[in-house]
C-alpha cells in the first residue's frame, strides 16, 4: 500500500481511451443509420455536424442547467474560491469556475470539456456539514476528475444515454400513434428504436465501466494533493450519513446524475442501487484510511 498513493494512475487513462473509442463507434453507427434511412450525403453531414458541435458546446451546460447549478463569484463565496484556487494550483491546472446548487442533498460534482473549460459545483447542503479540511478533500476529488479528463467521457456518455432514451420513447409512442395511418414507416421506426436501444445500452455500460474506477482514482488524487486522506474519508462519512436524512422525493429528482456526484443519491427501492455508478463507500473509506497510515507512518 505504501506505493499505491504515490504512483501515477495509468488505469484511468486506458479506460478513457477505450470509452472514447466506443463513443466514436456510436457516432459511426448513427451516421450509418441515417444513410440507411435514405438521407443524402450532405444532409447526413449537416445533421452529424450539428449533433457533434451541439454535444461539444452544450453538454456541460446541459448538466449545469438540469442540476440548477449557478456560477458564483469570489465576492459571494470567498473561502470556496480560495480552496479551489489552492487545489488547482497544486495540480498545475487553471482555476475552474465554481457553482452552487441550492439543494439540501450534500454533494459535489465536476463538469466541462477541458482543463480550461471546467466547473466544480457543490451543494448548499454540503457546505453546511463539512469543515475546511473535509471541503478541501471533496474539492480535490472533483478537481482530480478534471485533471484526469474523465469528466468529458462521463458527460458525453450521459448525454448519449439521455438522447437515446428520449428517441426510444418518442419513436415507440409516435409509432403506436401513427401505425394505423402510415404502415410504410413501421420498418424505419423499428430500426430507429433498435439503434437507440443499442446506443442506450452502450452508453449505460460505458458509464458503469469507468465510473467506479474513476472514483477510486479521484480519491487517491485528492489524497496526493491534500496529504489528508482521513479528511476526505470523514467527508464521505458525513455525506453518506446526511443523505439518509434527505426526503426520498428530493433524492429521486437527482438520481439521473449520480454518475457525476461524489456520493450517489439513491432512493430506497430504486433499481439504481443494483447498477451503482460508484464503488461501496466503505471500500473507499478503507482505502483512504490505508493511505493515511502509509503517509504518516501510523
PDB file of C-alpha atoms in Angstrom:
ATOM      1  CA  UNK A   1       0.000   0.000   0.000  1.00  0.00           C
ATOM      2  CA  UNK A   2       2.958   2.308   0.620  1.00  0.00           C
ATOM      3  CA  UNK A   3       3.466   2.895  -3.117  1.00  0.00           C
ATOM      4  CA  UNK A   4      -0.248   2.848  -4.049  1.00  0.00           C
ATOM      5  CA  UNK A   5      -0.934   6.508  -3.345  1.00  0.00           C
ATOM      6  CA  UNK A   6       2.365   7.725  -4.823  1.00  0.00           C
ATOM      7  CA  UNK A   7       2.331   6.211  -8.297  1.00  0.00           C
ATOM      8  CA  UNK A   8       0.658   7.677 -11.374  1.00  0.00           C
ATOM      9  CA  UNK A   9      -2.708   6.138 -12.240  1.00  0.00           C
ATOM     10  CA  UNK A  10      -2.408   4.828 -15.791  1.00  0.00           C
ATOM     11  CA  UNK A  11      -5.548   2.688 -15.454  1.00  0.00           C
ATOM     12  CA  UNK A  12      -7.878   5.674 -15.747  1.00  0.00           C
ATOM     13  CA  UNK A  13      -6.126   6.819 -18.938  1.00  0.00           C
ATOM     14  CA  UNK A  14      -6.544   3.398 -20.568  1.00  0.00           C
ATOM     15  CA  UNK A  15     -10.228   3.289 -19.662  1.00  0.00           C
ATOM     16  CA  UNK A  16     -10.822   6.780 -21.037  1.00  0.00           C
ATOM     17  CA  UNK A  17      -9.213   5.861 -24.379  1.00  0.00           C
ATOM     18  CA  UNK A  18     -11.357   2.719 -24.655  1.00  0.00           C
ATOM     19  CA  UNK A  19     -14.553   4.582 -23.771  1.00  0.00           C
ATOM     20  CA  UNK A  20     -13.841   7.378 -26.264  1.00  0.00           C
ATOM     21  CA  UNK A  21     -13.285   4.690 -28.905  1.00  0.00           C
ATOM     22  CA  UNK A  22     -16.705   3.196 -28.159  1.00  0.00           C
ATOM     23  CA  UNK A  23     -18.316   6.643 -28.307  1.00  0.00           C
ATOM     24  CA  UNK A  24     -16.687   7.213 -31.705  1.00  0.00           C
ATOM     25  CA  UNK A  25     -18.152   3.900 -32.874  1.00  0.00           C
ATOM     26  CA  UNK A  26     -21.589   5.101 -31.773  1.00  0.00           C
ATOM     27  CA  UNK A  27     -21.167   8.168 -33.989  1.00  0.00           C
ATOM     28  CA  UNK A  28     -20.390   5.882 -36.941  1.00  0.00           C
ATOM     29  CA  UNK A  29     -23.483   3.775 -36.215  1.00  0.00           C
ATOM     30  CA  UNK A  30     -25.573   6.951 -36.010  1.00  0.00           C
ATOM     31  CA  UNK A  31     -24.356   8.118 -39.437  1.00  0.00           C
ATOM     32  CA  UNK A  32     -24.846   4.634 -40.936  1.00  0.00           C
ATOM     33  CA  UNK A  33     -28.475   4.540 -39.793  1.00  0.00           C
ATOM     34  CA  UNK A  34     -29.123   7.954 -41.342  1.00  0.00           C
ATOM     35  CA  UNK A  35     -27.712   6.666 -44.640  1.00  0.00           C
ATOM     36  CA  UNK A  36     -29.837   3.507 -44.432  1.00  0.00           C
ATOM     37  CA  UNK A  37     -32.967   5.602 -43.928  1.00  0.00           C
ATOM     38  CA  UNK A  38     -32.300   7.275 -47.272  1.00  0.00           C
ATOM     39  CA  UNK A  39     -30.740  10.609 -46.372  1.00  0.00           C
ATOM     40  CA  UNK A  40     -28.221  12.002 -48.841  1.00  0.00           C
ATOM     41  CA  UNK A  41     -24.556  12.743 -48.166  1.00  0.00           C
ATOM     42  CA  UNK A  42     -24.924  16.470 -47.452  1.00  0.00           C
ATOM     43  CA  UNK A  43     -27.960  16.164 -45.138  1.00  0.00           C
ATOM     44  CA  UNK A  44     -26.113  13.461 -43.187  1.00  0.00           C
ATOM     45  CA  UNK A  45     -23.004  15.636 -42.867  1.00  0.00           C
ATOM     46  CA  UNK A  46     -25.075  18.644 -41.758  1.00  0.00           C
ATOM     47  CA  UNK A  47     -27.039  16.623 -39.180  1.00  0.00           C
ATOM     48  CA  UNK A  48     -23.865  14.959 -37.889  1.00  0.00           C
ATOM     49  CA  UNK A  49     -22.022  18.273 -37.643  1.00  0.00           C
ATOM     50  CA  UNK A  50     -24.918  19.883 -35.772  1.00  0.00           C
ATOM     51  CA  UNK A  51     -25.139  16.899 -33.422  1.00  0.00           C
ATOM     52  CA  UNK A  52     -21.402  16.772 -32.685  1.00  0.00           C
ATOM     53  CA  UNK A  53     -20.999  20.540 -32.277  1.00  0.00           C
ATOM     54  CA  UNK A  54     -24.100  20.767 -30.092  1.00  0.00           C
ATOM     55  CA  UNK A  55     -22.801  17.940 -27.948  1.00  0.00           C
ATOM     56  CA  UNK A  56     -19.400  19.582 -27.631  1.00  0.00           C
ATOM     57  CA  UNK A  57     -20.651  23.077 -26.829  1.00  0.00           C
ATOM     58  CA  UNK A  58     -23.775  22.322 -24.796  1.00  0.00           C
ATOM     59  CA  UNK A  59     -23.212  19.015 -22.958  1.00  0.00           C
ATOM     60  CA  UNK A  60     -21.676  20.649 -19.861  1.00  0.00           C
ATOM     61  CA  UNK A  61     -24.230  23.481 -19.982  1.00  0.00           C
ATOM     62  CA  UNK A  62     -26.988  20.870 -20.022  1.00  0.00           C
ATOM     63  CA  UNK A  63     -25.592  19.314 -16.836  1.00  0.00           C
ATOM     64  CA  UNK A  64     -25.406  22.746 -15.176  1.00  0.00           C
ATOM     65  CA  UNK A  65     -28.917  23.692 -16.253  1.00  0.00           C
ATOM     66  CA  UNK A  66     -30.541  20.408 -15.287  1.00  0.00           C
ATOM     67  CA  UNK A  67     -28.947  20.337 -11.829  1.00  0.00           C
ATOM     68  CA  UNK A  68     -29.734  24.004 -11.157  1.00  0.00           C
ATOM     69  CA  UNK A  69     -26.059  24.905 -10.647  1.00  0.00           C
ATOM     70  CA  UNK A  70     -25.358  28.670 -10.625  1.00  0.00           C
ATOM     71  CA  UNK A  71     -21.901  30.201 -11.050  1.00  0.00           C
ATOM     72  CA  UNK A  72     -20.739  32.240  -8.054  1.00  0.00           C
ATOM     73  CA  UNK A  73     -18.051  34.892  -7.659  1.00  0.00           C
ATOM     74  CA  UNK A  74     -15.209  35.206  -5.167  1.00  0.00           C
ATOM     75  CA  UNK A  75     -17.076  38.069  -3.513  1.00  0.00           C
ATOM     76  CA  UNK A  76     -20.012  35.736  -2.842  1.00  0.00           C
ATOM     77  CA  UNK A  77     -18.067  32.648  -1.686  1.00  0.00           C
ATOM     78  CA  UNK A  78     -14.536  33.759  -0.866  1.00  0.00           C
ATOM     79  CA  UNK A  79     -13.448  30.700   1.136  1.00  0.00           C
ATOM     80  CA  UNK A  80     -14.737  28.292  -1.513  1.00  0.00           C
ATOM     81  CA  UNK A  81     -12.856  30.145  -4.254  1.00  0.00           C
ATOM     82  CA  UNK A  82      -9.665  30.208  -2.172  1.00  0.00           C
ATOM     83  CA  UNK A  83      -9.715  26.439  -1.599  1.00  0.00           C
ATOM     84  CA  UNK A  84     -10.397  25.695  -5.276  1.00  0.00           C
ATOM     85  CA  UNK A  85      -7.596  28.065  -6.282  1.00  0.00           C
ATOM     86  CA  UNK A  86      -5.177  26.340  -3.891  1.00  0.00           C
ATOM     87  CA  UNK A  87      -6.059  22.827  -5.089  1.00  0.00           C
ATOM     88  CA  UNK A  88      -5.960  23.794  -8.786  1.00  0.00           C
ATOM     89  CA  UNK A  89      -2.519  25.381  -8.320  1.00  0.00           C
ATOM     90  CA  UNK A  90      -1.233  22.233  -6.586  1.00  0.00           C
ATOM     91  CA  UNK A  91      -2.339  20.204  -9.617  1.00  0.00           C
ATOM     92  CA  UNK A  92      -0.897  22.722 -12.108  1.00  0.00           C
ATOM     93  CA  UNK A  93      -4.362  23.392 -13.532  1.00  0.00           C
ATOM     94  CA  UNK A  94      -6.252  26.575 -14.408  1.00  0.00           C
ATOM     95  CA  UNK A  95      -8.766  27.506 -11.745  1.00  0.00           C
ATOM     96  CA  UNK A  96     -12.166  26.010 -12.635  1.00  0.00           C
ATOM     97  CA  UNK A  97     -15.353  28.034 -12.459  1.00  0.00           C
ATOM     98  CA  UNK A  98     -17.298  27.465  -9.258  1.00  0.00           C
ATOM     99  CA  UNK A  99     -21.033  26.849  -8.960  1.00  0.00           C
ATOM    100  CA  UNK A 100     -23.502  26.357  -6.128  1.00  0.00           C
ATOM    101  CA  UNK A 101     -26.569  24.105  -6.260  1.00  0.00           C
ATOM    102  CA  UNK A 102     -29.281  25.186  -3.848  1.00  0.00           C
ATOM    103  CA  UNK A 103     -30.111  21.740  -2.511  1.00  0.00           C
ATOM    104  CA  UNK A 104     -30.249  20.061   0.868  1.00  0.00           C
ATOM    105  CA  UNK A 105     -28.604  16.985  -0.670  1.00  0.00           C
ATOM    106  CA  UNK A 106     -24.919  17.109   0.379  1.00  0.00           C
ATOM    107  CA  UNK A 107     -22.961  16.504  -2.802  1.00  0.00           C
ATOM    108  CA  UNK A 108     -20.453  17.801  -5.338  1.00  0.00           C
ATOM    109  CA  UNK A 109     -19.612  17.233  -8.997  1.00  0.00           C
ATOM    110  CA  UNK A 110     -17.407  18.484 -11.816  1.00  0.00           C
ATOM    111  CA  UNK A 111     -18.235  19.016 -15.468  1.00  0.00           C
ATOM    112  CA  UNK A 112     -16.596  20.527 -18.529  1.00  0.00           C
ATOM    113  CA  UNK A 113     -14.825  19.660 -21.767  1.00  0.00           C
ATOM    114  CA  UNK A 114     -11.230  20.572 -20.911  1.00  0.00           C
ATOM    115  CA  UNK A 115      -8.915  21.836 -18.196  1.00  0.00           C
ATOM    116  CA  UNK A 116      -9.645  25.425 -19.224  1.00  0.00           C
ATOM    117  CA  UNK A 117     -13.382  24.958 -19.584  1.00  0.00           C
ATOM    118  CA  UNK A 118     -14.467  23.215 -16.407  1.00  0.00           C
ATOM    119  CA  UNK A 119     -16.780  23.796 -13.467  1.00  0.00           C
ATOM    120  CA  UNK A 120     -16.732  22.474  -9.922  1.00  0.00           C
ATOM    121  CA  UNK A 121     -20.139  22.537  -8.248  1.00  0.00           C
ATOM    122  CA  UNK A 122     -21.097  21.949  -4.629  1.00  0.00           C
ATOM    123  CA  UNK A 123     -24.495  21.964  -2.987  1.00  0.00           C
ATOM    124  CA  UNK A 124     -25.512  24.267  -0.174  1.00  0.00           C
ATOM    125  CA  UNK A 125     -26.220  21.133   1.851  1.00  0.00           C
ATOM    126  CA  UNK A 126     -22.572  20.081   1.510  1.00  0.00           C
ATOM    127  CA  UNK A 127     -21.254  23.447   2.707  1.00  0.00           C
ATOM    128  CA  UNK A 128     -23.451  23.155   5.793  1.00  0.00           C
ATOM    129  CA  UNK A 129     -21.881  19.933   7.093  1.00  0.00           C
ATOM    130  CA  UNK A 130     -18.152  19.946   6.184  1.00  0.00           C
ATOM    131  CA  UNK A 131     -15.232  21.685   7.866  1.00  0.00           C
ATOM    132  CA  UNK A 132     -12.478  23.323   5.791  1.00  0.00           C
ATOM    133  CA  UNK A 133     -10.205  20.243   5.555  1.00  0.00           C
ATOM    134  CA  UNK A 134     -13.105  17.993   4.566  1.00  0.00           C
ATOM    135  CA  UNK A 135     -14.285  20.505   1.973  1.00  0.00           C
ATOM    136  CA  UNK A 136     -10.757  20.719   0.575  1.00  0.00           C
ATOM    137  CA  UNK A 137     -10.708  16.922   0.234  1.00  0.00           C
ATOM    138  CA  UNK A 138     -14.005  16.905  -1.680  1.00  0.00           C
ATOM    139  CA  UNK A 139     -12.885  19.736  -3.971  1.00  0.00           C
ATOM    140  CA  UNK A 140      -9.548  17.992  -4.584  1.00  0.00           C
ATOM    141  CA  UNK A 141     -11.510  14.862  -5.529  1.00  0.00           C
ATOM    142  CA  UNK A 142     -13.551  16.801  -8.090  1.00  0.00           C
ATOM    143  CA  UNK A 143     -10.521  18.631  -9.483  1.00  0.00           C
ATOM    144  CA  UNK A 144      -8.778  15.269  -9.921  1.00  0.00           C
ATOM    145  CA  UNK A 145     -11.695  14.260 -12.168  1.00  0.00           C
ATOM    146  CA  UNK A 146     -10.944  17.357 -14.253  1.00  0.00           C
ATOM    147  CA  UNK A 147      -7.215  16.602 -14.269  1.00  0.00           C
ATOM    148  CA  UNK A 148      -7.832  13.012 -15.416  1.00  0.00           C
ATOM    149  CA  UNK A 149     -10.257  14.245 -18.119  1.00  0.00           C
ATOM    150  CA  UNK A 150     -12.752  11.548 -17.152  1.00  0.00           C
ATOM    151  CA  UNK A 151     -15.407  14.262 -16.728  1.00  0.00           C
ATOM    152  CA  UNK A 152     -15.577  14.629 -20.525  1.00  0.00           C
ATOM    153  CA  UNK A 153     -16.253  10.922 -21.054  1.00  0.00           C
ATOM    154  CA  UNK A 154     -18.987  10.797 -18.404  1.00  0.00           C
ATOM    155  CA  UNK A 155     -20.593  13.993 -19.748  1.00  0.00           C
ATOM    156  CA  UNK A 156     -20.667  12.749 -23.353  1.00  0.00           C
ATOM    157  CA  UNK A 157     -21.776   9.239 -22.421  1.00  0.00           C
ATOM    158  CA  UNK A 158     -24.535  10.610 -20.187  1.00  0.00           C
ATOM    159  CA  UNK A 159     -25.776  12.863 -22.985  1.00  0.00           C
ATOM    160  CA  UNK A 160     -25.761   9.915 -25.404  1.00  0.00           C
ATOM    161  CA  UNK A 161     -27.732   7.868 -22.886  1.00  0.00           C
ATOM    162  CA  UNK A 162     -30.299  10.638 -22.327  1.00  0.00           C
ATOM    163  CA  UNK A 163     -30.780  11.313 -26.048  1.00  0.00           C
ATOM    164  CA  UNK A 164     -31.093   7.610 -26.871  1.00  0.00           C
ATOM    165  CA  UNK A 165     -33.713   7.158 -24.137  1.00  0.00           C
ATOM    166  CA  UNK A 166     -35.736  10.113 -25.407  1.00  0.00           C
ATOM    167  CA  UNK A 167     -35.517   8.845 -29.010  1.00  0.00           C
ATOM    168  CA  UNK A 168     -36.746   5.406 -27.917  1.00  0.00           C
ATOM    169  CA  UNK A 169     -39.726   6.888 -26.115  1.00  0.00           C
ATOM    170  CA  UNK A 170     -40.597   9.291 -28.934  1.00  0.00           C
ATOM    171  CA  UNK A 171     -40.260   6.647 -31.665  1.00  0.00           C
ATOM    172  CA  UNK A 172     -42.181   3.989 -29.745  1.00  0.00           C
ATOM    173  CA  UNK A 173     -45.147   6.112 -28.745  1.00  0.00           C
ATOM    174  CA  UNK A 174     -45.083   8.028 -32.031  1.00  0.00           C
ATOM    175  CA  UNK A 175     -45.069   4.714 -33.873  1.00  0.00           C
ATOM    176  CA  UNK A 176     -48.061   3.439 -31.926  1.00  0.00           C
ATOM    177  CA  UNK A 177     -49.966   6.661 -32.626  1.00  0.00           C
ATOM    178  CA  UNK A 178     -49.225   6.689 -36.332  1.00  0.00           C
ATOM    179  CA  UNK A 179     -49.201   2.979 -37.064  1.00  0.00           C
ATOM    180  CA  UNK A 180     -52.813   2.882 -38.172  1.00  0.00           C
ATOM    181  CA  UNK A 181     -52.354   5.757 -40.612  1.00  0.00           C
ATOM    182  CA  UNK A 182     -48.990   5.052 -42.211  1.00  0.00           C
ATOM    183  CA  UNK A 183     -47.708   1.490 -42.165  1.00  0.00           C
ATOM    184  CA  UNK A 184     -44.855   2.307 -44.573  1.00  0.00           C
ATOM    185  CA  UNK A 185     -42.963   3.980 -41.755  1.00  0.00           C
ATOM    186  CA  UNK A 186     -43.169   0.927 -39.491  1.00  0.00           C
ATOM    187  CA  UNK A 187     -39.840  -0.544 -40.614  1.00  0.00           C
ATOM    188  CA  UNK A 188     -37.968   2.747 -40.203  1.00  0.00           C
ATOM    189  CA  UNK A 189     -39.416   3.270 -36.723  1.00  0.00           C
ATOM    190  CA  UNK A 190     -38.337  -0.223 -35.652  1.00  0.00           C
ATOM    191  CA  UNK A 191     -34.791   0.459 -36.881  1.00  0.00           C
ATOM    192  CA  UNK A 192     -34.639   3.761 -35.004  1.00  0.00           C
ATOM    193  CA  UNK A 193     -35.906   2.147 -31.792  1.00  0.00           C
ATOM    194  CA  UNK A 194     -33.433  -0.748 -32.040  1.00  0.00           C
ATOM    195  CA  UNK A 195     -30.452   1.533 -32.726  1.00  0.00           C
ATOM    196  CA  UNK A 196     -31.492   3.913 -29.947  1.00  0.00           C
ATOM    197  CA  UNK A 197     -31.779   0.951 -27.560  1.00  0.00           C
ATOM    198  CA  UNK A 198     -28.314  -0.322 -28.507  1.00  0.00           C
ATOM    199  CA  UNK A 199     -26.912   3.193 -28.047  1.00  0.00           C
ATOM    200  CA  UNK A 200     -28.566   3.491 -24.641  1.00  0.00           C
ATOM    201  CA  UNK A 201     -27.149   0.114 -23.545  1.00  0.00           C
ATOM    202  CA  UNK A 202     -23.667   1.038 -24.826  1.00  0.00           C
ATOM    203  CA  UNK A 203     -23.769   4.404 -23.038  1.00  0.00           C
ATOM    204  CA  UNK A 204     -25.014   2.720 -19.875  1.00  0.00           C
ATOM    205  CA  UNK A 205     -22.127   0.232 -19.968  1.00  0.00           C
ATOM    206  CA  UNK A 206     -19.568   2.956 -20.701  1.00  0.00           C
ATOM    207  CA  UNK A 207     -20.698   4.923 -17.668  1.00  0.00           C
ATOM    208  CA  UNK A 208     -20.506   1.844 -15.431  1.00  0.00           C
ATOM    209  CA  UNK A 209     -17.170   0.706 -16.885  1.00  0.00           C
ATOM    210  CA  UNK A 210     -15.394   3.914 -15.969  1.00  0.00           C
ATOM    211  CA  UNK A 211     -17.415   5.338 -13.073  1.00  0.00           C
ATOM    212  CA  UNK A 212     -16.343   3.011 -10.261  1.00  0.00           C
ATOM    213  CA  UNK A 213     -12.676   3.075 -11.161  1.00  0.00           C
ATOM    214  CA  UNK A 214     -12.615   6.848 -11.601  1.00  0.00           C
ATOM    215  CA  UNK A 215     -13.935   7.358  -8.065  1.00  0.00           C
ATOM    216  CA  UNK A 216     -11.049   5.385  -6.573  1.00  0.00           C
ATOM    217  CA  UNK A 217      -8.656   7.316  -8.815  1.00  0.00           C
ATOM    218  CA  UNK A 218     -10.110  10.684  -7.765  1.00  0.00           C
ATOM    219  CA  UNK A 219      -9.944   9.698  -4.079  1.00  0.00           C
ATOM    220  CA  UNK A 220      -6.279   8.849  -4.497  1.00  0.00           C
ATOM    221  CA  UNK A 221      -5.628  12.096  -6.381  1.00  0.00           C
ATOM    222  CA  UNK A 222      -7.261  14.062  -3.580  1.00  0.00           C
ATOM    223  CA  UNK A 223      -5.083  12.273  -1.021  1.00  0.00           C
ATOM    224  CA  UNK A 224      -1.956  13.062  -3.035  1.00  0.00           C
ATOM    225  CA  UNK A 225      -2.927  16.735  -3.314  1.00  0.00           C
ATOM    226  CA  UNK A 226      -4.032  17.457   0.248  1.00  0.00           C
ATOM    227  CA  UNK A 227      -1.928  14.881   2.105  1.00  0.00           C
ATOM    228  CA  UNK A 228      -5.041  14.431   4.289  1.00  0.00           C
ATOM    229  CA  UNK A 229      -6.842  11.266   3.135  1.00  0.00           C
ATOM    230  CA  UNK A 230      -8.577  10.963   6.516  1.00  0.00           C
ATOM    231  CA  UNK A 231     -10.314  14.308   5.938  1.00  0.00           C
ATOM    232  CA  UNK A 232     -11.841  13.051   2.676  1.00  0.00           C
ATOM    233  CA  UNK A 233     -12.830   9.821   4.431  1.00  0.00           C
ATOM    234  CA  UNK A 234     -14.597  11.876   7.119  1.00  0.00           C
ATOM    235  CA  UNK A 235     -16.344  13.910   4.407  1.00  0.00           C
ATOM    236  CA  UNK A 236     -17.619  10.738   2.726  1.00  0.00           C
ATOM    237  CA  UNK A 237     -18.953   9.502   6.074  1.00  0.00           C
ATOM    238  CA  UNK A 238     -20.733  12.800   6.753  1.00  0.00           C
ATOM    239  CA  UNK A 239     -22.235  12.954   3.258  1.00  0.00           C
ATOM    240  CA  UNK A 240     -23.497   9.363   3.486  1.00  0.00           C
ATOM    241  CA  UNK A 241     -24.966   9.943   6.949  1.00  0.00           C
ATOM    242  CA  UNK A 242     -26.766  13.131   5.939  1.00  0.00           C
ATOM    243  CA  UNK A 243     -28.057  11.555   2.707  1.00  0.00           C
ATOM    244  CA  UNK A 244     -30.244   9.203   4.775  1.00  0.00           C
ATOM    245  CA  UNK A 245     -31.996  12.254   6.226  1.00  0.00           C
ATOM    246  CA  UNK A 246     -32.954  13.790   2.873  1.00  0.00           C
ATOM    247  CA  UNK A 247     -36.605  13.260   1.777  1.00  0.00           C
ATOM    248  CA  UNK A 248     -36.980  10.498  -0.811  1.00  0.00           C
ATOM    249  CA  UNK A 249     -38.816  12.744  -3.290  1.00  0.00           C
ATOM    250  CA  UNK A 250     -35.825  15.121  -3.304  1.00  0.00           C
ATOM    251  CA  UNK A 251     -33.370  12.284  -3.958  1.00  0.00           C
ATOM    252  CA  UNK A 252     -35.481  10.854  -6.793  1.00  0.00           C
ATOM    253  CA  UNK A 253     -35.194  14.140  -8.704  1.00  0.00           C
ATOM    254  CA  UNK A 254     -31.389  13.892  -8.980  1.00  0.00           C
ATOM    255  CA  UNK A 255     -30.811  10.131  -9.362  1.00  0.00           C
ATOM    256  CA  UNK A 256     -30.188  10.568 -13.086  1.00  0.00           C
ATOM    257  CA  UNK A 257     -26.977  12.474 -12.346  1.00  0.00           C
ATOM    258  CA  UNK A 258     -25.410  10.019  -9.914  1.00  0.00           C
ATOM    259  CA  UNK A 259     -22.501   9.322 -12.266  1.00  0.00           C
ATOM    260  CA  UNK A 260     -21.318  12.899 -11.647  1.00  0.00           C
ATOM    261  CA  UNK A 261     -21.735  13.014  -7.848  1.00  0.00           C
ATOM    262  CA  UNK A 262     -19.053  12.200  -5.289  1.00  0.00           C
ATOM    263  CA  UNK A 263     -21.628  10.038  -3.456  1.00  0.00           C
ATOM    264  CA  UNK A 264     -24.668   8.696  -5.364  1.00  0.00           C
ATOM    265  CA  UNK A 265     -28.122   9.827  -4.269  1.00  0.00           C
ATOM    266  CA  UNK A 266     -30.132   6.600  -4.292  1.00  0.00           C
ATOM    267  CA  UNK A 267     -33.722   6.394  -3.131  1.00  0.00           C
ATOM    268  CA  UNK A 268     -34.969   3.360  -1.240  1.00  0.00           C
ATOM    269  CA  UNK A 269     -36.326   0.669  -3.538  1.00  0.00           C
ATOM    270  CA  UNK A 270     -34.656   2.192  -6.597  1.00  0.00           C
ATOM    271  CA  UNK A 271     -33.237  -0.091  -9.279  1.00  0.00           C
ATOM    272  CA  UNK A 272     -30.339   2.371  -9.421  1.00  0.00           C
ATOM    273  CA  UNK A 273     -28.797   0.602  -6.429  1.00  0.00           C
ATOM    274  CA  UNK A 274     -28.457  -2.576  -8.494  1.00  0.00           C
ATOM    275  CA  UNK A 275     -26.300  -0.790 -11.075  1.00  0.00           C
ATOM    276  CA  UNK A 276     -24.425   1.669  -8.897  1.00  0.00           C
ATOM    277  CA  UNK A 277     -22.068   4.095 -10.617  1.00  0.00           C
ATOM    278  CA  UNK A 278     -19.843   4.161  -7.508  1.00  0.00           C
ATOM    279  CA  UNK A 279     -17.893   1.597  -5.501  1.00  0.00           C
ATOM    280  CA  UNK A 280     -19.097   0.931  -1.931  1.00  0.00           C
ATOM    281  CA  UNK A 281     -18.336   3.913   0.277  1.00  0.00           C
ATOM    282  CA  UNK A 282     -16.949   1.549   2.923  1.00  0.00           C
ATOM    283  CA  UNK A 283     -14.324   0.353   0.454  1.00  0.00           C
ATOM    284  CA  UNK A 284     -13.382   3.920  -0.485  1.00  0.00           C
ATOM    285  CA  UNK A 285     -13.035   4.920   3.155  1.00  0.00           C
ATOM    286  CA  UNK A 286     -10.875   1.864   3.899  1.00  0.00           C
ATOM    287  CA  UNK A 287      -8.507   2.706   1.038  1.00  0.00           C
ATOM    288  CA  UNK A 288      -8.269   6.312   2.228  1.00  0.00           C
ATOM    289  CA  UNK A 289      -7.502   5.248   5.797  1.00  0.00           C
ATOM    290  CA  UNK A 290      -4.843   2.843   4.495  1.00  0.00           C
ATOM    291  CA  UNK A 291      -3.304   5.787   2.641  1.00  0.00           C
ATOM    292  CA  UNK A 292      -3.432   7.852   5.841  1.00  0.00           C
ATOM    293  CA  UNK A 293      -1.456   5.151   7.659  1.00  0.00           C
ATOM    294  CA  UNK A 294       1.023   4.882   4.802  1.00  0.00           C
ATOM    295  CA  UNK A 295       1.587   8.625   4.525  1.00  0.00           C
ATOM    296  CA  UNK A 296       2.018   9.317   8.195  1.00  0.00           C
ATOM    297  CA  UNK A 297       3.560   6.057   9.314  1.00  0.00           C
ATOM    298  CA  UNK A 298       0.729   5.192  11.667  1.00  0.00           C
TER     299      UNK A 298
END
